[in-house]
Amino acid sequence: PSSRITPDGEVMGSYGSGSIDAGATATRMARQEAHFEVHGFGLWAVERRADGAFLGFSGFRHLTDEIHPMNPCVEASWRQARFAWGRGYATEAASAGLIDAFERIGLETVWAWAAELNKRSQAVMMRLGMTRRPMRDFESPGVPQGHPLRPHVVFSATRKAD
């Protein structure tokens, strides 16, 4: 199902990488499965309750990219098919994920970031009640210098004290 999202240049456009072919998608999916095996959590497929249609994914992953400015941390992530945009699915899935992250998994802090131009993802972060962390903003190392998607803004959510 993920192979229906990654070739879509509009969906992938806010990541600076453009569309991703089937081979790269399969590699990413294998990494996600391995992450689940090691950590007990990862990125989940999100389906529409009414008919089971694949909408995208949502969840968390340990960031392991040594050159990434947010390493080490646990990143909240989501991506949806274009037809699912603007319907509240990303917020609903990520909200359920935050409950799992703090209650079952026992994480203390979850981080999320998006290109400064990606207002859709930032709106999800705000609806989730995440806190804007401007001191952590960064230039994405995976996006070329001068590219409009290079500047990223950072948010976090922290487990509430019992």
PDB file of C-alpha atoms in Angstrom:
ATOM      1  CA  PRO A   1       0.000   0.000   0.000  1.00  0.00           C
ATOM      2  CA  SER A   2       2.814   2.445   0.754  1.00  0.00           C
ATOM      3  CA  SER A   3       3.812   2.140  -2.899  1.00  0.00           C
ATOM      4  CA  ARG A   4       0.655   4.146  -3.730  1.00  0.00           C
ATOM      5  CA  ILE A   5       1.951   7.142  -1.778  1.00  0.00           C
ATOM      6  CA  THR A   6       5.691   7.340  -2.407  1.00  0.00           C
ATOM      7  CA  PRO A   7       5.485   7.714  -6.229  1.00  0.00           C
ATOM      8  CA  ASP A   8       3.153  10.731  -5.817  1.00  0.00           C
ATOM      9  CA  GLY A   9       5.339  13.802  -6.285  1.00  0.00           C
ATOM     10  CA  GLU A  10       2.781  16.068  -4.612  1.00  0.00           C
ATOM     11  CA  VAL A  11       2.653  13.894  -1.474  1.00  0.00           C
ATOM     12  CA  MET A  12       6.424  13.512  -1.348  1.00  0.00           C
ATOM     13  CA  GLY A  13       7.110  17.087  -2.447  1.00  0.00           C
ATOM     14  CA  SER A  14       7.240  18.526   1.059  1.00  0.00           C
ATOM     15  CA  TYR A  15      10.127  16.186   1.910  1.00  0.00           C
ATOM     16  CA  GLY A  16      12.471  17.593  -0.695  1.00  0.00           C
ATOM     17  CA  SER A  17      13.167  14.136  -2.119  1.00  0.00           C
ATOM     18  CA  GLY A  18      10.381  13.997  -4.683  1.00  0.00           C
ATOM     19  CA  SER A  19       8.732  10.722  -5.568  1.00  0.00           C
ATOM     20  CA  ILE A  20      10.329   7.445  -4.478  1.00  0.00           C
ATOM     21  CA  ASP A  21      10.423   4.367  -6.699  1.00  0.00           C
ATOM     22  CA  ALA A  22       9.221   0.871  -5.764  1.00  0.00           C
ATOM     23  CA  GLY A  23      12.692  -0.388  -4.815  1.00  0.00           C
ATOM     24  CA  ALA A  24      13.371   2.470  -2.412  1.00  0.00           C
ATOM     25  CA  THR A  25       9.858   2.087  -0.983  1.00  0.00           C
ATOM     26  CA  ALA A  26      10.466  -1.618  -0.326  1.00  0.00           C
ATOM     27  CA  THR A  27      13.759  -0.791   1.413  1.00  0.00           C
ATOM     28  CA  ARG A  28      12.024   1.750   3.644  1.00  0.00           C
ATOM     29  CA  MET A  29       9.258  -0.704   4.493  1.00  0.00           C
ATOM     30  CA  ALA A  30      11.825  -3.365   5.440  1.00  0.00           C
ATOM     31  CA  ARG A  31      13.530  -0.857   7.761  1.00  0.00           C
ATOM     32  CA  GLN A  32      10.162  -0.072   9.360  1.00  0.00           C
ATOM     33  CA  GLU A  33       9.473  -3.775   9.974  1.00  0.00           C
ATOM     34  CA  ALA A  34      12.941  -4.215  11.502  1.00  0.00           C
ATOM     35  CA  HIS A  35      12.314  -1.214  13.766  1.00  0.00           C
ATOM     36  CA  PHE A  36       9.129  -2.877  15.067  1.00  0.00           C
ATOM     37  CA  GLU A  37      11.069  -6.083  15.788  1.00  0.00           C
ATOM     38  CA  VAL A  38      13.757  -4.270  17.764  1.00  0.00           C
ATOM     39  CA  HIS A  39      11.730  -1.579  19.581  1.00  0.00           C
ATOM     40  CA  GLY A  40       8.138  -2.837  19.722  1.00  0.00           C
ATOM     41  CA  PHE A  41       6.854   0.234  17.908  1.00  0.00           C
ATOM     42  CA  GLY A  42       7.234   1.948  14.584  1.00  0.00           C
ATOM     43  CA  LEU A  43       5.120   3.260  11.723  1.00  0.00           C
ATOM     44  CA  TRP A  44       1.631   1.767  11.407  1.00  0.00           C
ATOM     45  CA  ALA A  45      -0.496   1.505   8.303  1.00  0.00           C
ATOM     46  CA  VAL A  46      -3.551   3.747   8.657  1.00  0.00           C
ATOM     47  CA  GLU A  47      -6.824   2.543   7.155  1.00  0.00           C
ATOM     48  CA  ARG A  48     -10.203   4.213   6.926  1.00  0.00           C
ATOM     49  CA  ARG A  49     -12.619   2.540   9.362  1.00  0.00           C
ATOM     50  CA  ALA A  50     -15.592   2.693   7.006  1.00  0.00           C
ATOM     51  CA  ASP A  51     -14.086   0.641   4.180  1.00  0.00           C
ATOM     52  CA  GLY A  52     -10.521  -0.344   5.076  1.00  0.00           C
ATOM     53  CA  ALA A  53      -8.999   1.916   2.402  1.00  0.00           C
ATOM     54  CA  PHE A  54      -5.279   2.478   2.933  1.00  0.00           C
ATOM     55  CA  LEU A  55      -4.747   6.141   3.868  1.00  0.00           C
ATOM     56  CA  GLY A  56      -1.059   6.226   4.743  1.00  0.00           C
ATOM     57  CA  PHE A  57       0.988   5.658   7.854  1.00  0.00           C
ATOM     58  CA  SER A  58       1.585   7.162  11.268  1.00  0.00           C
ATOM     59  CA  GLY A  59       3.777   6.308  14.225  1.00  0.00           C
ATOM     60  CA  PHE A  60       7.206   6.702  15.752  1.00  0.00           C
ATOM     61  CA  ARG A  61      10.778   5.750  15.069  1.00  0.00           C
ATOM     62  CA  HIS A  62      14.147   6.105  16.701  1.00  0.00           C
ATOM     63  CA  LEU A  63      16.139   8.545  14.632  1.00  0.00           C
ATOM     64  CA  THR A  64      19.499   6.949  13.905  1.00  0.00           C
ATOM     65  CA  ASP A  65      20.887   9.174  11.157  1.00  0.00           C
ATOM     66  CA  GLU A  66      24.151  10.349  12.691  1.00  0.00           C
ATOM     67  CA  ILE A  67      24.295  13.588  10.682  1.00  0.00           C
ATOM     68  CA  HIS A  68      20.710  14.605  11.444  1.00  0.00           C
ATOM     69  CA  PRO A  69      20.489  17.637  13.784  1.00  0.00           C
ATOM     70  CA  MET A  70      17.776  15.951  15.920  1.00  0.00           C
ATOM     71  CA  ASN A  71      19.710  12.719  16.538  1.00  0.00           C
ATOM     72  CA  PRO A  72      19.178  11.039  18.969  1.00  0.00           C
ATOM     73  CA  CYS A  73      15.442  11.185  19.535  1.00  0.00           C
ATOM     74  CA  VAL A  74      12.131   9.466  18.836  1.00  0.00           C
ATOM     75  CA  GLU A  75      10.378  11.085  15.895  1.00  0.00           C
ATOM     76  CA  ALA A  76       6.629  11.217  15.316  1.00  0.00           C
ATOM     77  CA  SER A  77       5.891  10.747  11.636  1.00  0.00           C
ATOM     78  CA  TRP A  78       2.911  10.564   9.319  1.00  0.00           C
ATOM     79  CA  ARG A  79       2.235  10.590   5.618  1.00  0.00           C
ATOM     80  CA  GLN A  80      -1.056  10.239   3.771  1.00  0.00           C
ATOM     81  CA  ALA A  81      -2.348   9.684   0.287  1.00  0.00           C
ATOM     82  CA  ARG A  82      -3.505  12.919  -1.305  1.00  0.00           C
ATOM     83  CA  PHE A  83      -7.196  11.884  -1.288  1.00  0.00           C
ATOM     84  CA  ALA A  84      -7.026  11.665   2.538  1.00  0.00           C
ATOM     85  CA  TRP A  85      -5.704  15.192   3.102  1.00  0.00           C
ATOM     86  CA  GLY A  86      -7.830  17.648   5.093  1.00  0.00           C
ATOM     87  CA  ARG A  87     -10.130  15.033   6.630  1.00  0.00           C
ATOM     88  CA  GLY A  88      -8.589  14.769  10.118  1.00  0.00           C
ATOM     89  CA  TYR A  89      -7.094  11.307   9.616  1.00  0.00           C
ATOM     90  CA  ALA A  90      -3.498  12.388  10.331  1.00  0.00           C
ATOM     91  CA  THR A  91      -4.497  14.096  13.578  1.00  0.00           C
ATOM     92  CA  GLU A  92      -6.656  11.154  14.670  1.00  0.00           C
ATOM     93  CA  ALA A  93      -3.920   8.594  13.998  1.00  0.00           C
ATOM     94  CA  ALA A  94      -1.126  10.687  15.526  1.00  0.00           C
ATOM     95  CA  SER A  95      -3.243  11.422  18.604  1.00  0.00           C
ATOM     96  CA  ALA A  96      -3.794   7.701  19.201  1.00  0.00           C
ATOM     97  CA  GLY A  97      -0.080   7.206  18.605  1.00  0.00           C
ATOM     98  CA  LEU A  98       0.878   9.738  21.270  1.00  0.00           C
ATOM     99  CA  ILE A  99      -1.279   7.918  23.808  1.00  0.00           C
ATOM    100  CA  ASP A 100       0.513   4.674  22.919  1.00  0.00           C
ATOM    101  CA  ALA A 101       3.923   6.386  23.013  1.00  0.00           C
ATOM    102  CA  PHE A 102       3.434   7.711  26.518  1.00  0.00           C
ATOM    103  CA  GLU A 103       1.270   5.006  28.109  1.00  0.00           C
ATOM    104  CA  ARG A 104       2.386   1.679  26.616  1.00  0.00           C
ATOM    105  CA  ILE A 105       5.864   2.445  25.333  1.00  0.00           C
ATOM    106  CA  GLY A 106       6.766   4.786  28.197  1.00  0.00           C
ATOM    107  CA  LEU A 107       8.491   7.465  26.142  1.00  0.00           C
ATOM    108  CA  GLU A 108       9.159  10.767  27.888  1.00  0.00           C
ATOM    109  CA  THR A 109       9.387  13.027  24.829  1.00  0.00           C
ATOM    110  CA  VAL A 110       8.413  12.703  21.194  1.00  0.00           C
ATOM    111  CA  TRP A 111       9.700  15.110  18.550  1.00  0.00           C
ATOM    112  CA  ALA A 112       8.228  16.132  15.212  1.00  0.00           C
ATOM    113  CA  TRP A 113       9.463  18.443  12.505  1.00  0.00           C
ATOM    114  CA  ALA A 114       8.490  19.575   9.064  1.00  0.00           C
ATOM    115  CA  ALA A 115       9.738  21.865   6.369  1.00  0.00           C
ATOM    116  CA  GLU A 116       8.898  25.444   7.274  1.00  0.00           C
ATOM    117  CA  LEU A 117       6.693  25.557   4.156  1.00  0.00           C
ATOM    118  CA  ASN A 118       4.780  22.391   5.147  1.00  0.00           C
ATOM    119  CA  LYS A 119       1.887  24.087   6.912  1.00  0.00           C
ATOM    120  CA  ARG A 120      -0.279  20.926   6.803  1.00  0.00           C
ATOM    121  CA  SER A 121       2.076  18.945   9.035  1.00  0.00           C
ATOM    122  CA  GLN A 122       2.615  21.916  11.329  1.00  0.00           C
ATOM    123  CA  ALA A 123      -1.166  22.217  11.714  1.00  0.00           C
ATOM    124  CA  VAL A 124      -1.317  18.555  12.774  1.00  0.00           C
ATOM    125  CA  MET A 125       1.407  19.195  15.365  1.00  0.00           C
ATOM    126  CA  MET A 126      -0.521  22.163  16.751  1.00  0.00           C
ATOM    127  CA  ARG A 127      -3.814  20.225  16.865  1.00  0.00           C
ATOM    128  CA  LEU A 128      -1.981  17.509  18.809  1.00  0.00           C
ATOM    129  CA  GLY A 129      -0.992  20.109  21.396  1.00  0.00           C
ATOM    130  CA  MET A 130       2.694  19.788  20.614  1.00  0.00           C
ATOM    131  CA  THR A 131       4.934  22.651  21.724  1.00  0.00           C
ATOM    132  CA  ARG A 132       6.864  24.691  19.184  1.00  0.00           C
ATOM    133  CA  ARG A 133      10.631  24.522  19.861  1.00  0.00           C
ATOM    134  CA  PRO A 134      12.221  27.288  17.705  1.00  0.00           C
ATOM    135  CA  MET A 135      15.629  26.856  19.359  1.00  0.00           C
ATOM    136  CA  ARG A 136      15.740  23.348  17.786  1.00  0.00           C
ATOM    137  CA  ASP A 137      14.852  24.457  14.225  1.00  0.00           C
ATOM    138  CA  PHE A 138      17.372  23.240  11.676  1.00  0.00           C
ATOM    139  CA  GLU A 139      18.425  23.100   8.042  1.00  0.00           C
ATOM    140  CA  SER A 140      17.692  19.599   6.732  1.00  0.00           C
ATOM    141  CA  PRO A 141      20.931  17.863   5.740  1.00  0.00           C
ATOM    142  CA  GLY A 142      18.998  15.829   3.147  1.00  0.00           C
ATOM    143  CA  VAL A 143      17.878  18.871   1.180  1.00  0.00           C
ATOM    144  CA  PRO A 144      20.282  20.933  -0.984  1.00  0.00           C
ATOM    145  CA  GLN A 145      21.529  24.321   0.222  1.00  0.00           C
ATOM    146  CA  GLY A 146      19.202  27.120  -0.864  1.00  0.00           C
ATOM    147  CA  HIS A 147      16.241  24.793  -1.499  1.00  0.00           C
ATOM    148  CA  PRO A 148      13.002  26.260  -0.058  1.00  0.00           C
ATOM    149  CA  LEU A 149      12.313  22.991   1.821  1.00  0.00           C
ATOM    150  CA  ARG A 150      15.638  22.993   3.664  1.00  0.00           C
ATOM    151  CA  PRO A 151      14.533  25.091   6.718  1.00  0.00           C
ATOM    152  CA  HIS A 152      12.645  22.887   9.222  1.00  0.00           C
ATOM    153  CA  VAL A 153      10.607  23.797  12.296  1.00  0.00           C
ATOM    154  CA  VAL A 154      10.503  21.582  15.386  1.00  0.00           C
ATOM    155  CA  PHE A 155       7.779  20.647  17.868  1.00  0.00           C
ATOM    156  CA  SER A 156       7.698  18.256  20.832  1.00  0.00           C
ATOM    157  CA  ALA A 157       5.231  16.487  23.091  1.00  0.00           C
ATOM    158  CA  THR A 158       6.126  15.401  26.601  1.00  0.00           C
ATOM    159  CA  ARG A 159       4.502  12.805  28.793  1.00  0.00           C
ATOM    160  CA  LYS A 160       2.352  14.349  31.475  1.00  0.00           C
ATOM    161  CA  ALA A 161       3.410  13.714  35.084  1.00  0.00           C
ATOM    162  CA  ASP A 162       1.269  11.155  36.919  1.00  0.00           C
TER     163      ASP A 162
END
